[in-house]
Amino acid sequence: MSHFSNVPKIQYEGRDSKNPFAFKHYNSQEIVFGKTMEEHLRFAVAYWHTFNASGADPFGAGTAVRAWDSLSPLDRSKARVEANFELLEKLNVPFYAFHDADIAPEGATLAETNKNLDVIVAMLKDYQKSTGKKLLWNTVNLFTNPRYVHGASTTSNAEVFAYAAATLKKGLEVGKELGAENYVFWGGREGYESLLNTDLKLELDNLGRFLHMAVDYAKEIGFDAQFLIEPKPMEPSKHQYDFDSATAIAFLQSYGLKDKFKLNIEANHATLAGHTFEHELRTARINGMLGSIDANQGDPLLGWDTDEFPTDLVTTTLAMFEILKNEGGIGRGGVNFDAKVRRSSFEDEDLFFAHIAGMDTYARGLKAAAKLIENRVLDDIVSHRYRSFSEGIGADIVSGKATLQSLEAYVLQAKPIRNESARLEQIKANLNDVIFSV
Ligand code: XLS
Ligand code: CA
Ligand code: CA
C-alpha cells in the first residue's frame, strides 16, 4: 500500500532544476574523489523522527498528519514499515536506523515486547530482501520508559540494570537478524543530576560492565556490527557520561574497550557540548575513532537539541572534509539524518523536501571538501604554519631528541623570537570561494 502517493521518485535534475521533487546536487552515481557520492555518503533515514514524531513540543500537541494515525498500535507499526521502505525507495536512500521502541509497541512484559518486535523484525527482513535497503544501525531505547528514571546501566537500582541488559540482549539479536552494519549506544539517561546522592565511581564502573557484556554477547552470537558510542553532554540528563568525543574516548580507554568501539558523532550534540561539529569529528578522527555521523544541526539562538535538517554548507563542507581525511572514509558508518521536520512543516511532502535539502547540502559539502583537499587549500596553509617543526630545533622536539637542557642551550644562543600572522580572515574568505564555486 502506498502512503505517499503524491510523491514521485526523486531524481537528480541538476542545479538549475525548478522541480521541488528533484535533487539539485545529489547525483548518487557521480564520482567525486575516487568514489560515487552514494559510496561516500551512505545516507540513512532515522525512523523515530520520520515515522514516529508528531511535532508535539512542551507547549503543544502534535501537528503532523499521517495516514497511520488512527490505526491500532501493531497495525500502526506495520504501516510505518511500509512507509519506511516507500520513502527510502523514492528518495534513493540506501539505509535506515531505529530504536526498538520506534518499530514495535512496548508490551506489558519483556516477553510481550519481544513478541511484538519479532513480528515487525520479520516484516522488516522481508522488505530489506525485496528492496535491497539495509539497516545502518539499531539501538534500544533505554530512556523513555519511567523505569529509567535513575538511568539504565547507571541506575541506582540493580533491577533496572537487569531490565536494561535484557533489552540490550534482544537489541543485539535484532541487529544480527537484520544484518545491521553498526549498533549504537546513546546514553540518554546515563548521567546524573546531583553528586549529593550519586556514587559516581559505581555508575561509571557499571556502564563499563554493561558495555563489556554487550561485546561478549555480540561475539557469542556472531553479531559483527561496529559498536558506536554517541556522545551528548546533556538532555535529558543534566550531566551525561558520554559528554563529548574526548570524554567518551577516555572512558573507553580506561575500561579496556577502545578497540571494540568507534564514535557516532551528532552535529547538534557537538554544539550542545560547546564545540563545533568539526571539532568533534577531528577529535574522533585523530584517535582512529570516527565511525558514523548523525547529520543534523541546532539553532544557534536556542540552547537545546532541535535536530533540524542540515542546511548549513560551511558545516557540511567541514564535516565532509573530516570524513574524506578519515582512513577509509565513513567506513561501515553513514550519514544518518537524525533530524525532524519543524512543527510547522506538518505535511507528508515535508518529509521528502527535508531529506532532499539535507542530501543536497551534504552532496555540496562533499564536492567542496574534495576540492579543498585536491587543491590543498587548507593542507598547504597548515603545513606552512607548522613548518618550524620540520627542521632544526622543531625537528628535534618532534623526534624526541630535544630535552629541557638542550632547549635551554638553544634559547640562550638563539635570535629573538619572530611569530607570524595566522591569516584567519583571509582563509575564511578562501573557504567561501571554494564552497560557492561547486
Ligand atoms: C538523542 C539521540 C538519539 C540517538 C539514538 O538526542 O540523538 O536519537 O541518536 O538513541
Ligand atoms: Ca543522534
Ligand atoms: Ca539529537
Coordinates of C-alpha atoms and ligand atoms in Angstrom, one line a residue:
M1 CA 0.0 0.0 0.0
S2 CA 1.3 3.5 -0.9
H3 CA 1.5 6.0 1.9
F4 CA 3.0 8.8 -0.2
S5 CA 1.1 8.5 -3.5
N6 CA 1.5 12.3 -4.2
V7 CA 5.3 12.0 -4.2
P8 CA 7.2 10.8 -7.3
K9 CA 10.6 9.1 -7.3
I10 CA 13.1 11.8 -6.7
Q11 CA 15.7 12.1 -9.5
Y12 CA 18.8 14.2 -9.9
E13 CA 18.0 17.1 -12.3
G14 CA 20.9 19.4 -11.8
R15 CA 21.3 22.8 -10.1
D16 CA 19.0 24.7 -12.5
S17 CA 16.0 22.4 -11.9
K18 CA 12.9 24.2 -10.5
N19 CA 11.3 20.9 -9.6
P20 CA 10.9 20.7 -5.8
F21 CA 10.8 16.9 -6.0
A22 CA 14.3 16.6 -7.5
F23 CA 17.9 16.6 -6.3
K24 CA 19.9 19.6 -7.5
H25 CA 23.2 18.4 -6.2
Y26 CA 23.0 14.8 -5.0
N27 CA 23.8 12.6 -8.0
S28 CA 24.3 9.2 -6.5
Q29 CA 26.5 7.7 -9.2
E30 CA 28.7 10.8 -9.8
I31 CA 32.3 10.1 -9.0
V32 CA 33.8 12.6 -6.5
F33 CA 37.3 12.0 -5.0
G34 CA 37.5 8.4 -6.4
K35 CA 34.1 7.1 -5.3
T36 CA 30.5 7.6 -6.1
M37 CA 28.5 10.0 -3.9
E38 CA 26.4 7.1 -2.8
E39 CA 29.5 5.3 -1.5
H40 CA 30.9 8.3 0.3
L41 CA 27.7 9.4 1.9
R42 CA 25.8 6.2 2.8
F43 CA 22.6 8.2 3.7
A44 CA 20.2 6.8 6.3
V45 CA 16.7 7.8 7.4
A46 CA 16.0 7.9 11.1
Y47 CA 12.9 6.0 11.9
W48 CA 12.0 7.9 15.1
H49 CA 11.9 11.4 13.6
T50 CA 10.4 10.4 10.2
F51 CA 7.7 7.9 11.2
N52 CA 7.1 8.4 14.9
A53 CA 7.5 12.1 15.6
S54 CA 4.3 14.1 15.7
G55 CA 5.6 17.6 16.0
A56 CA 4.5 17.8 19.7
D57 CA 6.5 20.2 21.9
P58 CA 6.3 21.0 25.6
F59 CA 3.6 23.6 24.8
G60 CA 1.5 21.9 22.2
A61 CA 0.1 18.7 20.8
G62 CA 1.4 17.1 17.6
T63 CA 0.6 18.8 14.2
A64 CA 1.8 16.1 11.8
V65 CA -0.9 14.5 9.7
R66 CA 0.0 10.8 8.9
A67 CA -2.0 8.1 7.3
W68 CA -1.4 5.6 10.1
D69 CA -2.5 7.9 13.0
S70 CA -5.9 6.2 13.5
L71 CA -4.6 2.6 13.4
S72 CA -4.2 0.3 16.4
P73 CA -0.6 0.1 17.8
L74 CA 0.6 -3.0 16.0
D75 CA -1.1 -2.0 12.7
R76 CA 0.4 1.4 13.1
S77 CA 3.8 -0.2 13.4
K78 CA 3.2 -2.3 10.2
A79 CA 2.1 0.8 8.3
R80 CA 5.3 2.6 9.3
V81 CA 7.3 -0.3 8.0
E82 CA 5.6 0.1 4.6
A83 CA 6.0 3.9 4.7
N84 CA 9.7 3.5 5.6
F85 CA 10.6 1.4 2.5
E86 CA 8.4 3.6 0.2
L87 CA 10.3 6.7 1.4
L88 CA 13.7 5.0 1.1
E89 CA 12.8 3.9 -2.4
K90 CA 11.5 7.2 -3.5
L91 CA 14.5 9.2 -2.0
N92 CA 17.0 6.7 -3.2
V93 CA 18.4 6.3 0.4
P94 CA 20.1 3.0 1.0
F95 CA 19.9 2.8 4.8
Y96 CA 17.7 3.3 7.8
A97 CA 18.2 3.3 11.6
F98 CA 15.9 2.7 14.6
H99 CA 15.4 2.2 18.3
D100 CA 13.5 -1.0 19.3
A101 CA 10.7 1.3 20.6
D102 CA 10.3 3.0 17.3
I103 CA 9.4 -0.1 15.3
A104 CA 7.1 -2.0 17.6
P105 CA 4.8 -1.2 20.6
E106 CA 6.2 -2.0 24.1
G107 CA 4.2 -4.7 25.8
A108 CA 3.3 -5.1 29.5
T109 CA 6.2 -7.5 30.0
L110 CA 9.5 -8.1 28.3
A111 CA 8.2 -11.3 26.8
E112 CA 5.3 -9.4 25.2
T113 CA 7.6 -6.6 23.9
N114 CA 9.9 -9.2 22.4
K115 CA 6.9 -10.9 20.7
N116 CA 5.8 -7.6 19.1
L117 CA 9.4 -7.0 18.0
D118 CA 9.6 -10.4 16.4
V119 CA 6.5 -9.6 14.2
I120 CA 7.9 -6.4 12.9
V121 CA 11.5 -7.6 12.6
A122 CA 10.3 -10.4 10.3
M123 CA 8.4 -7.8 8.2
L124 CA 11.5 -5.5 8.0
K125 CA 13.6 -8.5 7.0
D126 CA 11.3 -9.3 4.1
Y127 CA 11.2 -5.7 2.9
Q128 CA 15.0 -5.5 3.2
K129 CA 15.3 -8.6 1.0
S130 CA 12.8 -7.3 -1.7
T131 CA 14.2 -3.7 -1.8
G132 CA 17.9 -4.2 -1.1
K133 CA 17.7 -1.5 1.6
K134 CA 19.9 -2.1 4.7
L135 CA 20.0 -1.3 8.4
L136 CA 22.8 1.2 9.1
W137 CA 22.3 0.8 12.8
N138 CA 19.9 -0.2 15.5
T139 CA 19.8 0.6 19.2
V140 CA 17.5 0.1 22.2
N141 CA 15.5 2.9 23.9
L142 CA 16.7 2.9 27.5
F143 CA 15.3 6.3 28.3
T144 CA 11.6 6.8 27.6
N145 CA 10.0 4.3 30.0
P146 CA 9.6 5.6 33.6
R147 CA 11.7 2.6 34.9
Y148 CA 14.7 4.5 33.6
V149 CA 14.1 7.5 35.9
H150 CA 17.5 7.0 37.5
G151 CA 19.3 5.8 34.4
A152 CA 19.6 2.4 32.7
S153 CA 23.1 0.8 33.2
T154 CA 24.0 3.7 35.5
T155 CA 20.8 3.4 37.6
S156 CA 20.9 3.1 41.4
N157 CA 18.5 0.1 41.1
A158 CA 20.0 -3.2 40.1
E159 CA 16.6 -4.5 38.9
V160 CA 16.6 -1.7 36.3
F161 CA 20.2 -2.6 35.3
A162 CA 19.0 -6.1 34.7
Y163 CA 16.0 -5.0 32.6
A164 CA 18.2 -2.7 30.5
A165 CA 20.6 -5.6 30.0
A166 CA 17.8 -8.0 28.9
T167 CA 16.6 -5.3 26.5
L168 CA 20.1 -4.8 25.1
K169 CA 20.4 -8.6 24.6
K170 CA 17.3 -8.5 22.4
G171 CA 18.6 -5.4 20.6
L172 CA 21.8 -7.3 19.6
E173 CA 19.8 -10.3 18.4
V174 CA 17.6 -7.9 16.3
G175 CA 20.7 -6.3 14.9
K176 CA 22.1 -9.6 13.9
E177 CA 18.8 -10.8 12.4
L178 CA 18.6 -7.7 10.2
G179 CA 22.3 -7.6 9.4
A180 CA 22.9 -4.1 11.0
E181 CA 26.2 -2.6 9.9
N182 CA 26.5 -0.8 13.3
Y183 CA 25.0 -0.9 16.8
V184 CA 24.7 2.5 18.7
F185 CA 24.9 3.2 22.4
W186 CA 23.5 6.6 23.2
G187 CA 23.3 7.2 27.0
G188 CA 20.3 9.5 27.3
R189 CA 19.8 8.8 31.0
E190 CA 23.3 7.6 31.7
G191 CA 24.3 10.6 33.7
Y192 CA 23.5 12.3 37.0
E193 CA 21.5 15.2 38.4
S194 CA 23.4 15.8 41.7
L195 CA 26.6 14.4 43.2
L196 CA 25.0 14.7 46.6
N197 CA 23.2 11.4 46.1
T198 CA 25.4 9.8 43.4
D199 CA 28.1 7.1 43.5
L200 CA 30.0 8.3 40.5
K201 CA 32.5 5.5 40.5
L202 CA 30.0 2.7 40.8
E203 CA 27.8 4.3 38.0
L204 CA 30.8 4.5 35.6
D205 CA 32.0 1.0 36.5
N206 CA 28.5 -0.3 35.8
L207 CA 28.5 1.4 32.4
G208 CA 31.8 -0.3 31.7
R209 CA 30.3 -3.6 32.8
F210 CA 27.2 -3.1 30.6
L211 CA 29.4 -2.4 27.5
H212 CA 31.6 -5.4 28.2
M213 CA 28.5 -7.6 28.4
A214 CA 27.4 -6.3 25.0
V215 CA 30.8 -7.0 23.5
D216 CA 30.8 -10.6 24.9
Y217 CA 27.3 -11.4 23.8
A218 CA 27.8 -10.0 20.3
K219 CA 30.8 -12.2 20.0
E220 CA 28.8 -15.2 21.3
I221 CA 26.0 -14.8 18.7
G222 CA 28.3 -13.8 15.9
F223 CA 26.9 -10.3 15.5
D224 CA 29.8 -8.4 13.8
A225 CA 28.4 -4.9 13.7
Q226 CA 30.7 -2.0 14.5
F227 CA 29.8 -0.8 18.0
L228 CA 29.4 3.0 18.3
I229 CA 29.1 5.3 21.3
E230 CA 27.2 8.5 20.6
P231 CA 28.4 11.4 22.8
K232 CA 26.0 14.0 24.1
P233 CA 26.7 16.3 27.1
M234 CA 23.2 16.7 28.5
E235 CA 19.5 16.4 27.7
P236 CA 17.7 14.6 29.1
S237 CA 20.2 14.1 32.0
K238 CA 21.8 17.2 33.5
H239 CA 25.3 15.7 33.1
Q240 CA 25.7 12.8 30.7
Y241 CA 28.7 10.5 31.0
D242 CA 29.5 10.4 27.2
F243 CA 29.9 14.2 27.3
D244 CA 31.8 14.6 24.1
S245 CA 34.3 12.8 21.8
A246 CA 37.3 13.3 24.2
T247 CA 35.4 12.2 27.3
A248 CA 33.9 9.1 25.5
I249 CA 37.4 8.1 24.2
A250 CA 39.0 8.5 27.6
F251 CA 36.2 6.4 29.1
L252 CA 36.6 3.6 26.6
Q253 CA 40.3 3.6 27.1
S254 CA 40.0 3.4 30.9
Y255 CA 37.6 0.5 30.7
G256 CA 39.6 -1.5 28.1
L257 CA 37.0 -1.0 25.4
K258 CA 38.7 1.4 23.0
D259 CA 39.4 -1.2 20.3
K260 CA 35.8 -2.5 20.4
F261 CA 34.1 0.8 19.7
K262 CA 34.1 3.9 17.5
L263 CA 32.0 7.0 17.8
N264 CA 28.8 8.2 16.2
I265 CA 29.1 11.9 16.2
E266 CA 26.0 14.1 16.1
A267 CA 26.2 17.7 14.9
N268 CA 23.7 19.1 17.4
H269 CA 25.3 17.2 20.3
A270 CA 28.6 18.8 19.4
T271 CA 27.1 22.3 19.7
L272 CA 25.4 21.4 23.0
A273 CA 28.9 20.4 24.3
G274 CA 30.2 23.9 23.3
H275 CA 32.1 22.5 20.3
T276 CA 31.8 22.7 16.6
F277 CA 30.8 19.6 14.7
E278 CA 34.2 19.5 13.0
H279 CA 35.9 19.7 16.4
E280 CA 34.1 16.5 17.5
L281 CA 34.8 14.8 14.2
R282 CA 38.5 15.8 14.2
T283 CA 39.0 14.6 17.8
A284 CA 37.4 11.3 16.9
R285 CA 39.4 11.0 13.6
I286 CA 42.9 11.7 15.0
N287 CA 42.2 9.0 17.6
G288 CA 41.1 6.5 15.0
M289 CA 37.5 6.6 16.4
L290 CA 35.4 8.2 13.7
G291 CA 32.7 5.7 13.0
S292 CA 29.5 7.3 11.7
I293 CA 27.6 10.6 11.9
D294 CA 24.2 11.8 12.9
A295 CA 23.6 14.6 10.4
N296 CA 21.5 17.5 11.7
Q297 CA 22.0 21.0 13.1
G298 CA 20.9 23.0 16.1
D299 CA 19.6 26.6 16.1
P300 CA 22.4 29.0 17.2
L301 CA 19.7 31.1 19.0
L302 CA 18.3 28.1 21.0
G303 CA 20.3 26.2 23.6
W304 CA 18.7 22.8 23.0
D305 CA 18.7 19.8 20.8
T306 CA 16.4 20.9 18.0
D307 CA 17.6 18.2 15.5
E308 CA 17.0 20.3 12.4
F309 CA 17.8 19.0 8.9
P310 CA 21.3 20.1 7.9
T311 CA 21.3 23.0 5.5
D312 CA 24.4 24.9 6.6
L313 CA 27.0 24.5 3.8
V314 CA 30.1 25.5 5.8
T315 CA 29.4 22.9 8.4
T316 CA 28.7 20.1 5.9
T317 CA 31.8 21.0 4.0
L318 CA 34.0 20.9 7.1
A319 CA 32.3 17.6 8.2
M320 CA 32.9 16.0 4.8
F321 CA 36.5 17.3 4.9
E322 CA 37.0 15.2 8.1
I323 CA 35.3 12.2 6.6
L324 CA 37.4 12.3 3.4
K325 CA 40.5 12.7 5.5
N326 CA 39.5 9.7 7.7
E327 CA 41.1 6.4 6.8
G328 CA 38.5 4.5 4.8
G329 CA 36.2 7.5 4.8
I330 CA 33.0 6.8 6.7
G331 CA 33.7 3.1 6.5
R332 CA 30.8 1.0 7.8
G333 CA 29.1 4.1 9.1
G334 CA 27.0 6.5 7.3
V335 CA 25.3 9.9 7.2
N336 CA 22.1 9.3 9.3
F337 CA 19.5 12.1 9.2
D338 CA 18.8 12.3 12.9
A339 CA 16.6 15.2 12.1
K340 CA 13.0 16.2 12.3
V341 CA 10.8 18.5 10.2
R342 CA 9.8 21.6 12.0
R343 CA 6.4 21.6 13.8
S344 CA 5.1 23.9 11.2
S345 CA 6.1 21.5 8.4
F346 CA 3.4 19.0 9.1
E347 CA 2.5 17.6 5.7
D348 CA 3.8 14.3 4.3
E349 CA 5.6 16.1 1.5
D350 CA 7.8 17.9 4.0
L351 CA 9.4 14.6 4.9
F352 CA 10.7 14.5 1.4
F353 CA 11.6 18.2 1.0
A354 CA 13.6 18.0 4.3
H355 CA 15.6 14.9 3.2
I356 CA 16.2 16.4 -0.3
A357 CA 17.5 19.6 1.4
G358 CA 19.8 17.5 3.7
M359 CA 21.0 15.2 0.9
D360 CA 21.8 18.2 -1.4
T361 CA 23.6 20.1 1.3
Y362 CA 25.8 17.0 2.1
A363 CA 26.4 16.5 -1.6
R364 CA 27.6 20.1 -2.0
G365 CA 29.7 19.7 1.2
L366 CA 31.3 16.6 -0.3
K367 CA 32.2 18.3 -3.5
A368 CA 33.5 21.4 -1.7
A369 CA 35.6 19.2 0.7
A370 CA 37.0 17.2 -2.2
K371 CA 38.1 20.5 -3.8
L372 CA 39.6 21.8 -0.6
I373 CA 41.7 18.6 -0.4
E374 CA 42.6 18.3 -4.1
N375 CA 43.8 21.9 -4.3
R376 CA 45.5 21.6 -0.8
V377 CA 43.7 24.8 0.2
L378 CA 43.9 24.1 3.9
D379 CA 46.7 21.5 3.9
D380 CA 49.2 23.9 2.5
I381 CA 48.2 26.6 5.0
V382 CA 48.6 24.2 7.9
S383 CA 51.9 22.7 6.8
H384 CA 53.3 26.1 6.1
R385 CA 52.1 27.3 9.5
Y386 CA 53.9 24.5 11.4
R387 CA 57.0 24.3 9.2
S388 CA 59.2 25.2 12.1
F389 CA 58.7 21.7 13.4
S390 CA 60.1 20.0 10.3
E391 CA 63.6 21.4 10.6
G392 CA 66.2 22.4 13.1
I393 CA 65.1 22.7 16.7
G394 CA 61.5 21.8 15.8
A395 CA 62.5 18.6 14.2
D396 CA 64.5 17.7 17.4
I397 CA 61.4 18.4 19.5
V398 CA 59.2 16.2 17.3
S399 CA 61.7 13.3 17.1
G400 CA 62.1 13.2 20.9
K401 CA 65.8 14.2 20.7
A402 CA 65.3 17.6 22.5
T403 CA 65.5 17.8 26.3
L404 CA 64.9 20.8 28.7
Q405 CA 68.7 21.2 28.8
S406 CA 69.2 21.2 25.1
L407 CA 66.3 23.6 24.6
E408 CA 67.7 26.0 27.2
A409 CA 71.1 25.9 25.5
Y410 CA 69.3 26.7 22.2
V411 CA 67.3 29.7 23.6
L412 CA 70.5 31.2 25.2
Q413 CA 72.2 31.4 21.8
A414 CA 69.1 32.0 19.6
K415 CA 67.9 35.2 17.8
P416 CA 64.8 36.9 19.2
I417 CA 61.5 35.1 18.6
R418 CA 59.6 36.1 15.5
N419 CA 55.9 35.0 15.2
E420 CA 53.8 35.1 12.0
S421 CA 50.1 36.0 11.4
A422 CA 47.6 33.2 11.3
R423 CA 45.7 34.9 8.5
L424 CA 42.3 33.6 9.6
E425 CA 40.1 36.2 7.8
Q426 CA 41.9 35.5 4.5
I427 CA 41.5 31.7 5.0
K428 CA 37.7 32.1 5.7
A429 CA 37.2 34.1 2.6
N430 CA 39.1 31.4 0.6
L431 CA 36.8 28.8 2.1
N432 CA 33.7 30.8 1.0
D433 CA 35.1 30.9 -2.6
V434 CA 35.6 27.2 -2.7
I435 CA 32.2 26.4 -1.3
F436 CA 30.3 28.7 -3.6
S437 CA 32.2 27.5 -6.7
V438 CA 30.8 24.0 -6.5
Ligands
XLS1 C1 19.1 11.9 21.1 C2 20.0 11.0 20.3 C3 19.3 9.6 19.9 C4 20.4 8.7 19.4 C5 19.9 7.3 19.4 O1 19.4 13.0 21.3 O2 20.4 11.7 19.2 O3 18.3 9.8 19.0 O4 20.9 9.0 18.1 O5 19.5 6.8 20.6
CA2 CA 21.6 11.0 17.4
CA3 CA 19.8 15.0 19.0

